mmCIF file of C-alpha atoms and ligand atoms in Angstrom:
data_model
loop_
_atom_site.group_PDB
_atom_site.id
_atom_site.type_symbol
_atom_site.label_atom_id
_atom_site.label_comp_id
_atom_site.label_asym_id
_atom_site.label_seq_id
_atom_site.Cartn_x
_atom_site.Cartn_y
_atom_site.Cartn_z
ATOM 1 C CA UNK B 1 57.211 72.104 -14.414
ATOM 2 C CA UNK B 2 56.893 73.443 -18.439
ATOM 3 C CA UNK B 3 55.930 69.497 -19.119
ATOM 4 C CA UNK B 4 53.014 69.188 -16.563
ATOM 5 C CA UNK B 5 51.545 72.530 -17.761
ATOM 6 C CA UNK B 6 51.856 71.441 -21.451
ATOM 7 C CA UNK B 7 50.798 67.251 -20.695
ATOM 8 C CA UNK B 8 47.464 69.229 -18.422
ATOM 9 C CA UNK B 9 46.851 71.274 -22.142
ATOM 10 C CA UNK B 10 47.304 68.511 -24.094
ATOM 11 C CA UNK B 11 44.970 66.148 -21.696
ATOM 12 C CA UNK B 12 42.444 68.929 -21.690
ATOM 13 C CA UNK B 13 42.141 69.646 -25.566
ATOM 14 C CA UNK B 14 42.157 65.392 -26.106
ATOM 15 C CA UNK B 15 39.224 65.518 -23.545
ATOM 16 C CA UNK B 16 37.366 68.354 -25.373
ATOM 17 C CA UNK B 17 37.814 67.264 -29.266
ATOM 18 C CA UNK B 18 37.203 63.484 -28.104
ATOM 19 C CA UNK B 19 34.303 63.674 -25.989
ATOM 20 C CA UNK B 20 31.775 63.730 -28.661
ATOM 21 C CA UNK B 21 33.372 60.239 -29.987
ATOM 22 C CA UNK B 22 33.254 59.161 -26.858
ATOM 23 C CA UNK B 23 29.523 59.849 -26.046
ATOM 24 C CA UNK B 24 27.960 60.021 -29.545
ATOM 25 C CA UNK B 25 24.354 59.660 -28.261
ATOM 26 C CA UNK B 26 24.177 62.885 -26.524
ATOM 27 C CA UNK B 27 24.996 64.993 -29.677
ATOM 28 C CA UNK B 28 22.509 63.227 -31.822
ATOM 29 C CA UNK B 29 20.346 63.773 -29.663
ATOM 30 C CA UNK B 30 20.532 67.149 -29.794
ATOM 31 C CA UNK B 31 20.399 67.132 -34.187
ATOM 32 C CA UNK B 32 18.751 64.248 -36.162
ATOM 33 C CA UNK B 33 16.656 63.394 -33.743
ATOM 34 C CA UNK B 34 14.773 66.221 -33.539
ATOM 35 C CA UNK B 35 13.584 65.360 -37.443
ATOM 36 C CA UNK B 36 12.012 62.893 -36.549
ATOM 37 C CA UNK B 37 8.465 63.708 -34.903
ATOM 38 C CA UNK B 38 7.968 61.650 -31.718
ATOM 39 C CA UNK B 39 4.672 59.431 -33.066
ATOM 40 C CA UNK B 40 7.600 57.943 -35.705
ATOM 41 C CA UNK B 41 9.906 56.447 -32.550
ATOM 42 C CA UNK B 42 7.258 55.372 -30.852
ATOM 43 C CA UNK B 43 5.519 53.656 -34.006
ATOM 44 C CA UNK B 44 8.576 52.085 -35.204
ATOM 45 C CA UNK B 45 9.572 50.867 -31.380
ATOM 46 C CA UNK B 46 6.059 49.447 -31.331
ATOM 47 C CA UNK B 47 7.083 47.787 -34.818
ATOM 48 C CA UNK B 48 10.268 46.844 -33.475
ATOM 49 C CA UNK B 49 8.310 44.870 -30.275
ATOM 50 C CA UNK B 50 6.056 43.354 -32.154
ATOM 51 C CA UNK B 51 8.068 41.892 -35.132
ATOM 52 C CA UNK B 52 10.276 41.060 -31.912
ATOM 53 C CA UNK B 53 7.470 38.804 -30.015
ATOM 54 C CA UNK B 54 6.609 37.187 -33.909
ATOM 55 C CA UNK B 55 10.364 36.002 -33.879
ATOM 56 C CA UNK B 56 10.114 34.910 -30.063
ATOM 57 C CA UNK B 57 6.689 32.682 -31.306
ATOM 58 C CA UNK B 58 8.550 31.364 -34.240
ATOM 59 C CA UNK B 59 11.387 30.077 -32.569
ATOM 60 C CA UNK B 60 9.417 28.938 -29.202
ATOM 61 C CA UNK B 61 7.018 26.842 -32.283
ATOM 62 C CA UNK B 62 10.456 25.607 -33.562
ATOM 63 C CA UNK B 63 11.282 24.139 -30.277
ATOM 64 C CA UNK B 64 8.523 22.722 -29.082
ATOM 65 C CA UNK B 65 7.372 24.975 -26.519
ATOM 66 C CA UNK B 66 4.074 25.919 -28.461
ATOM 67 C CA UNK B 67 1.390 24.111 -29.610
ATOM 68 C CA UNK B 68 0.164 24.639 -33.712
ATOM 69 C CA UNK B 69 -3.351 25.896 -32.068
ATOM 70 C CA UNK B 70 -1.508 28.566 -29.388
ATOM 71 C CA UNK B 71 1.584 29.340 -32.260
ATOM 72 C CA UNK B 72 -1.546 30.220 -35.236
ATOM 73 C CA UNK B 73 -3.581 32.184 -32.756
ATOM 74 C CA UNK B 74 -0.852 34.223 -31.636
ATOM 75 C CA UNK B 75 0.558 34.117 -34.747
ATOM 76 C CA UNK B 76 -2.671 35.744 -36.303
ATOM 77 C CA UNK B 77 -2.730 38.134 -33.407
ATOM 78 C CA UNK B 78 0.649 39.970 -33.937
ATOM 79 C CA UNK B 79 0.191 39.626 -37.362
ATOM 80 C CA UNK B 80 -2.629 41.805 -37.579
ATOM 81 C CA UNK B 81 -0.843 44.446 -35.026
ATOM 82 C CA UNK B 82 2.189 44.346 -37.209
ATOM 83 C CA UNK B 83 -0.280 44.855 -40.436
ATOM 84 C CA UNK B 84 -1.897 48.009 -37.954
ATOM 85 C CA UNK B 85 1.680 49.569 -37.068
ATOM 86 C CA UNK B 86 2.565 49.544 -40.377
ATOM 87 C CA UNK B 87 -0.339 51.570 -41.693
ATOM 88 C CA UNK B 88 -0.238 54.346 -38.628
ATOM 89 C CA UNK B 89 3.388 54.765 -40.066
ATOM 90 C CA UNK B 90 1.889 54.780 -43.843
ATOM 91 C CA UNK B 91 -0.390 57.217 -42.926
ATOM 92 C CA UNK B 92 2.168 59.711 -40.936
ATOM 93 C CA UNK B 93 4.565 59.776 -44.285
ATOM 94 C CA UNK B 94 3.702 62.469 -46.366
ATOM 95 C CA UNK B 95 2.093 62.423 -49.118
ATOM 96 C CA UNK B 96 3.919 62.758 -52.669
ATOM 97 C CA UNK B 97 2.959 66.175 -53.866
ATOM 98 C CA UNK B 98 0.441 66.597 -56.570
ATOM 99 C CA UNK B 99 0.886 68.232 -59.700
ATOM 100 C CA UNK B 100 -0.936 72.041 -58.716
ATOM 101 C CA UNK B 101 -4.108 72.314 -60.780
ATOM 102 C CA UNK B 102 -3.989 74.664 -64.069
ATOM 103 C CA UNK B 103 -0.079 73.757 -63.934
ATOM 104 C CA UNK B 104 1.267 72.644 -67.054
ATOM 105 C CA UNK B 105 1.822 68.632 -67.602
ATOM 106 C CA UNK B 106 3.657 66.699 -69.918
ATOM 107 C CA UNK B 107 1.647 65.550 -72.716
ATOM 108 C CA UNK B 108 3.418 62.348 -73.065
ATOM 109 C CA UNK B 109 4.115 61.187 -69.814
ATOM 110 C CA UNK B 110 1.932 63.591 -67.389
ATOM 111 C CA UNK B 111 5.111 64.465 -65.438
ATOM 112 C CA UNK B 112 4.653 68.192 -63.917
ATOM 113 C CA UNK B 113 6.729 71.772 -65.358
ATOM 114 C CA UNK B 114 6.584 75.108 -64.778
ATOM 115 C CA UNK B 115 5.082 77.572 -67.990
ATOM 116 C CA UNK B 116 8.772 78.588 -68.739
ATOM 117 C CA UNK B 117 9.963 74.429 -69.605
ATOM 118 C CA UNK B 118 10.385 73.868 -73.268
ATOM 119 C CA UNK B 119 10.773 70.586 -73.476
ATOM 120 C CA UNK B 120 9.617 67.675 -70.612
ATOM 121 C CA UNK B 121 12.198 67.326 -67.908
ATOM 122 C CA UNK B 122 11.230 63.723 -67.685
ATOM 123 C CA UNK B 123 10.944 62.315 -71.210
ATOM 124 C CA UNK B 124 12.208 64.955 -73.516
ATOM 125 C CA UNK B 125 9.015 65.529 -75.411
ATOM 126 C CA UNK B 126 9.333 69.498 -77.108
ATOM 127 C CA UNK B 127 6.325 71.252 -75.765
HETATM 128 ZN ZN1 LIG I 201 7.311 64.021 -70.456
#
């Protein structure tokens, strides 16, 4: 009777410690996805199709199913929604930050300190 009680415990704590290996997707779910703001899946899913149906044309143009007119025009067409995706996704990254104006720059290679630096982070140049 001691075993079953003890082989149940056992069971249970395997089931509880191994569950998120068994079902990883729900717990990332629940942390690095949330980083991620929504427009980013969607734009890179939209890259993802479309880089998808360039790879579809190639390969249907490989094998004969296409002709050069219908492959280039295609072609041309994903192309340039590829070329658009790519710049929505551009434009959502941020930006690098600017040095602050009135802040103190290297004179040697530009690079940005604070008043307190006594010598460039970047280069080494005494200040
Ligand atoms: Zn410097």
């Amino acid at each position: 009777m001691e075993i079953l009680i003890i082989l149940a415990l056992v069971v249970i704590v395997v089931l509880i410690v191994g569950y998120p290996l068994i079902n990883p997707e729900r717990y990332r779910d629940q942390g690095v996805r949330q980083e991620t703001l929504p427009e980013y899946d969607d734009l890179y899913g939209a890259r993802e199709n479309v880089f998808d149906a360039l790879r579809d044309l190639q390969f249907e143009f490989a094998t004969g199913k296409l002709s050069t007119g219908d492959y280039e025009q295609l072609k041309a067409r994903y192309e340039v929604q590829a070329a658009d995706i790519l710049q929505q996704i551009d434009a959502l990254k941020p930006k690098k930050a600017k040095p602050v104006q009135g802040a103190r720059t290297c004179p040697r290679c530009n690079s940005a300190m604070s008043a307190q630096d006594k010598f460039c982070t970047k280069c080494g140049t005494k200040l």
